[in-house]
């Protein structure tokens, strides 16, 4: 919030306009505010990484993702607070359009990067540049914590980048 104010003031003094709109106009790239989360256990080890587990994710990580997917509709209210926020999800962009997770897949709402234990993280890719960062972080942590407490199962996993045209070819129509 402070950064945005300083950026706008500095840009204005130089004769420029700093915009934090998620989608300025058609033809422009969209602006997201991705949250990167890592969890460390009491012993200092990465709580999301297990080399022997499916997808190299611990049960804690899978439950955390399940919580994010379960509460995604409610989280969307915080992540996309304005009409322009939803415009970011249209047209050609890497903005996630489905409540799915994937390993190093930039088209997913919940991207897992887990090449090694020290760098393992979960990236929340839904928020636009107009999100309130403190509310978004609190909401993600609460949803993930609920997922761990409830022991939920992960939902849709995207193995390859998401594409509406591929779905239309496969299904004949978009539902």
Short mmCIF file of C-alpha atoms in Angstrom, two decimals:
data_model
loop_
_atom_site.label_atom_id
_atom_site.label_comp_id
_atom_site.label_asym_id
_atom_site.label_seq_id
_atom_site.Cartn_x
_atom_site.Cartn_y
_atom_site.Cartn_z
CA UNK A 1 0.00 0.00 0.00
CA UNK A 2 2.83 2.39 0.89
CA UNK A 3 4.78 1.29 -2.20
CA UNK A 4 1.82 2.10 -4.46
CA UNK A 5 1.51 5.59 -2.98
CA UNK A 6 5.22 6.30 -3.36
CA UNK A 7 5.28 4.92 -6.92
CA UNK A 8 2.33 7.08 -7.97
CA UNK A 9 3.87 10.18 -6.39
CA UNK A 10 7.30 9.57 -7.92
CA UNK A 11 5.85 8.85 -11.36
CA UNK A 12 3.70 11.99 -11.20
CA UNK A 13 6.72 14.14 -10.35
CA UNK A 14 8.46 12.77 -13.45
CA UNK A 15 5.47 13.36 -15.72
CA UNK A 16 4.37 9.72 -15.81
CA UNK A 17 1.33 7.86 -14.55
CA UNK A 18 1.75 4.77 -12.37
CA UNK A 19 -1.25 2.48 -12.71
CA UNK A 20 -1.94 -0.57 -10.60
CA UNK A 21 -5.01 -1.61 -12.54
CA UNK A 22 -5.14 -5.36 -13.23
CA UNK A 23 -5.92 -4.70 -16.90
CA UNK A 24 -5.23 -1.25 -18.26
CA UNK A 25 -6.80 -1.93 -21.69
CA UNK A 26 -7.10 -4.65 -24.30
CA UNK A 27 -3.74 -5.42 -25.86
CA UNK A 28 -1.80 -4.64 -22.68
CA UNK A 29 -0.35 -7.25 -20.35
CA UNK A 30 -2.26 -7.81 -17.14
CA UNK A 31 -0.89 -7.06 -13.69
CA UNK A 32 -1.15 -9.63 -10.94
CA UNK A 33 -0.05 -9.59 -7.33
CA UNK A 34 1.09 -13.14 -6.75
CA UNK A 35 1.63 -14.41 -3.21
CA UNK A 36 4.49 -16.85 -2.65
CA UNK A 37 4.19 -19.05 0.42
CA UNK A 38 6.68 -21.37 2.06
CA UNK A 39 6.09 -23.28 5.25
CA UNK A 40 8.87 -24.33 7.59
CA UNK A 41 8.49 -26.98 10.27
CA UNK A 42 9.56 -26.55 13.88
CA UNK A 43 12.82 -28.34 13.07
CA UNK A 44 13.58 -25.86 10.27
CA UNK A 45 12.83 -28.26 7.41
CA UNK A 46 10.60 -27.40 4.45
CA UNK A 47 7.10 -28.48 5.48
CA UNK A 48 5.83 -28.62 1.89
CA UNK A 49 8.59 -30.80 0.36
CA UNK A 50 8.96 -34.58 0.52
CA UNK A 51 11.09 -36.17 -2.20
CA UNK A 52 9.40 -39.57 -1.71
CA UNK A 53 5.78 -38.34 -1.73
CA UNK A 54 3.47 -37.93 -4.74
CA UNK A 55 4.42 -34.74 -6.64
CA UNK A 56 7.16 -34.29 -3.98
CA UNK A 57 4.55 -32.68 -1.71
CA UNK A 58 3.94 -33.51 1.92
CA UNK A 59 0.45 -34.29 3.19
CA UNK A 60 0.51 -30.86 4.84
CA UNK A 61 1.10 -29.20 1.46
CA UNK A 62 -1.65 -31.21 -0.22
CA UNK A 63 -4.11 -30.36 2.59
CA UNK A 64 -3.09 -26.67 2.38
CA UNK A 65 -3.82 -26.67 -1.37
CA UNK A 66 -7.14 -28.45 -0.73
CA UNK A 67 -8.14 -25.65 1.65
CA UNK A 68 -7.26 -23.02 -0.92
CA UNK A 69 -9.31 -24.81 -3.56
CA UNK A 70 -12.26 -25.34 -1.24
CA UNK A 71 -12.43 -21.70 -0.19
CA UNK A 72 -11.47 -20.25 -3.59
CA UNK A 73 -14.95 -18.77 -4.28
CA UNK A 74 -14.77 -16.77 -1.04
CA UNK A 75 -11.12 -15.84 -1.60
CA UNK A 76 -12.02 -14.48 -5.03
CA UNK A 77 -14.06 -11.73 -3.38
CA UNK A 78 -10.88 -10.43 -1.75
CA UNK A 79 -8.51 -11.21 -4.62
CA UNK A 80 -10.62 -9.51 -7.31
CA UNK A 81 -12.18 -6.51 -5.54
CA UNK A 82 -13.19 -4.43 -8.59
CA UNK A 83 -14.79 -4.90 -11.98
CA UNK A 84 -11.44 -4.27 -13.64
CA UNK A 85 -10.03 -7.17 -11.62
CA UNK A 86 -12.27 -9.58 -13.50
CA UNK A 87 -11.25 -8.08 -16.86
CA UNK A 88 -7.76 -9.40 -16.11
CA UNK A 89 -9.18 -12.89 -16.48
CA UNK A 90 -10.34 -12.25 -20.06
CA UNK A 91 -8.47 -12.30 -23.33
CA UNK A 92 -4.94 -13.50 -23.78
CA UNK A 93 -3.08 -13.54 -20.48
CA UNK A 94 -1.50 -15.89 -17.99
CA UNK A 95 -4.14 -15.00 -15.40
CA UNK A 96 -5.59 -18.23 -13.99
CA UNK A 97 -9.13 -19.05 -15.07
CA UNK A 98 -9.83 -22.28 -13.23
CA UNK A 99 -9.51 -23.31 -9.61
CA UNK A 100 -6.70 -25.77 -10.28
CA UNK A 101 -3.20 -26.42 -9.05
CA UNK A 102 -0.14 -27.61 -10.90
CA UNK A 103 3.57 -28.23 -10.63
CA UNK A 104 5.39 -25.22 -12.12
CA UNK A 105 2.34 -24.43 -14.28
CA UNK A 106 1.82 -20.68 -14.72
CA UNK A 107 -1.78 -21.05 -15.87
CA UNK A 108 -2.98 -22.50 -12.54
CA UNK A 109 -4.52 -20.56 -9.69
CA UNK A 110 -2.23 -22.43 -7.27
CA UNK A 111 1.26 -23.03 -8.70
CA UNK A 112 3.66 -25.34 -6.87
CA UNK A 113 7.38 -24.79 -7.38
CA UNK A 114 9.27 -27.67 -5.78
CA UNK A 115 12.48 -28.40 -7.60
CA UNK A 116 14.27 -28.78 -4.27
CA UNK A 117 13.42 -28.53 -0.58
CA UNK A 118 15.01 -25.14 0.04
CA UNK A 119 13.08 -23.42 -2.77
CA UNK A 120 9.72 -25.18 -2.40
CA UNK A 121 6.84 -22.74 -2.40
CA UNK A 122 3.20 -22.37 -3.30
CA UNK A 123 2.34 -19.42 -5.51
CA UNK A 124 -1.15 -17.95 -5.31
CA UNK A 125 -1.66 -16.45 -8.79
CA UNK A 126 -5.24 -15.18 -8.52
CA UNK A 127 -4.91 -11.68 -7.01
CA UNK A 128 -4.76 -8.70 -9.32
CA UNK A 129 -2.64 -5.63 -8.77
CA UNK A 130 -5.52 -3.89 -7.00
CA UNK A 131 -5.71 -6.43 -4.17
CA UNK A 132 -5.19 -5.37 -0.58
CA UNK A 133 -2.04 -7.41 0.18
CA UNK A 134 -2.61 -7.79 3.92
CA UNK A 135 -6.17 -9.06 3.51
CA UNK A 136 -5.11 -11.42 0.73
CA UNK A 137 -2.26 -12.90 2.76
CA UNK A 138 -4.46 -13.34 5.84
CA UNK A 139 -7.18 -15.01 3.77
CA UNK A 140 -4.75 -17.40 2.05
CA UNK A 141 -3.21 -18.41 5.35
CA UNK A 142 -6.64 -18.93 6.92
CA UNK A 143 -7.90 -21.04 3.99
CA UNK A 144 -4.71 -23.10 3.94
CA UNK A 145 -4.87 -23.60 7.70
CA UNK A 146 -8.49 -24.76 7.41
CA UNK A 147 -7.42 -27.21 4.71
CA UNK A 148 -4.76 -28.65 7.00
CA UNK A 149 -7.23 -28.89 9.90
CA UNK A 150 -9.92 -30.49 7.73
CA UNK A 151 -7.49 -32.86 5.98
CA UNK A 152 -9.03 -32.19 2.58
CA UNK A 153 -7.94 -33.65 -0.74
CA UNK A 154 -6.56 -31.57 -3.60
CA UNK A 155 -8.92 -30.95 -6.47
CA UNK A 156 -8.17 -30.40 -10.15
CA UNK A 157 -4.50 -30.81 -11.10
CA UNK A 158 -3.37 -29.33 -14.42
CA UNK A 159 -0.49 -31.24 -15.94
CA UNK A 160 -0.10 -28.95 -18.96
CA UNK A 161 -0.93 -25.25 -19.49
CA UNK A 162 -4.64 -24.45 -19.47
CA UNK A 163 -6.23 -23.62 -22.80
CA UNK A 164 -9.91 -22.88 -23.52
CA UNK A 165 -9.39 -23.83 -27.18
CA UNK A 166 -8.12 -27.27 -26.17
CA UNK A 167 -11.24 -27.79 -24.04
CA UNK A 168 -13.51 -26.72 -26.91
CA UNK A 169 -11.74 -29.17 -29.24
CA UNK A 170 -12.04 -31.97 -26.70
CA UNK A 171 -15.60 -31.31 -25.50
CA UNK A 172 -17.20 -29.46 -28.39
CA UNK A 173 -18.27 -26.53 -26.22
CA UNK A 174 -17.31 -24.58 -23.14
CA UNK A 175 -19.73 -25.16 -20.31
#
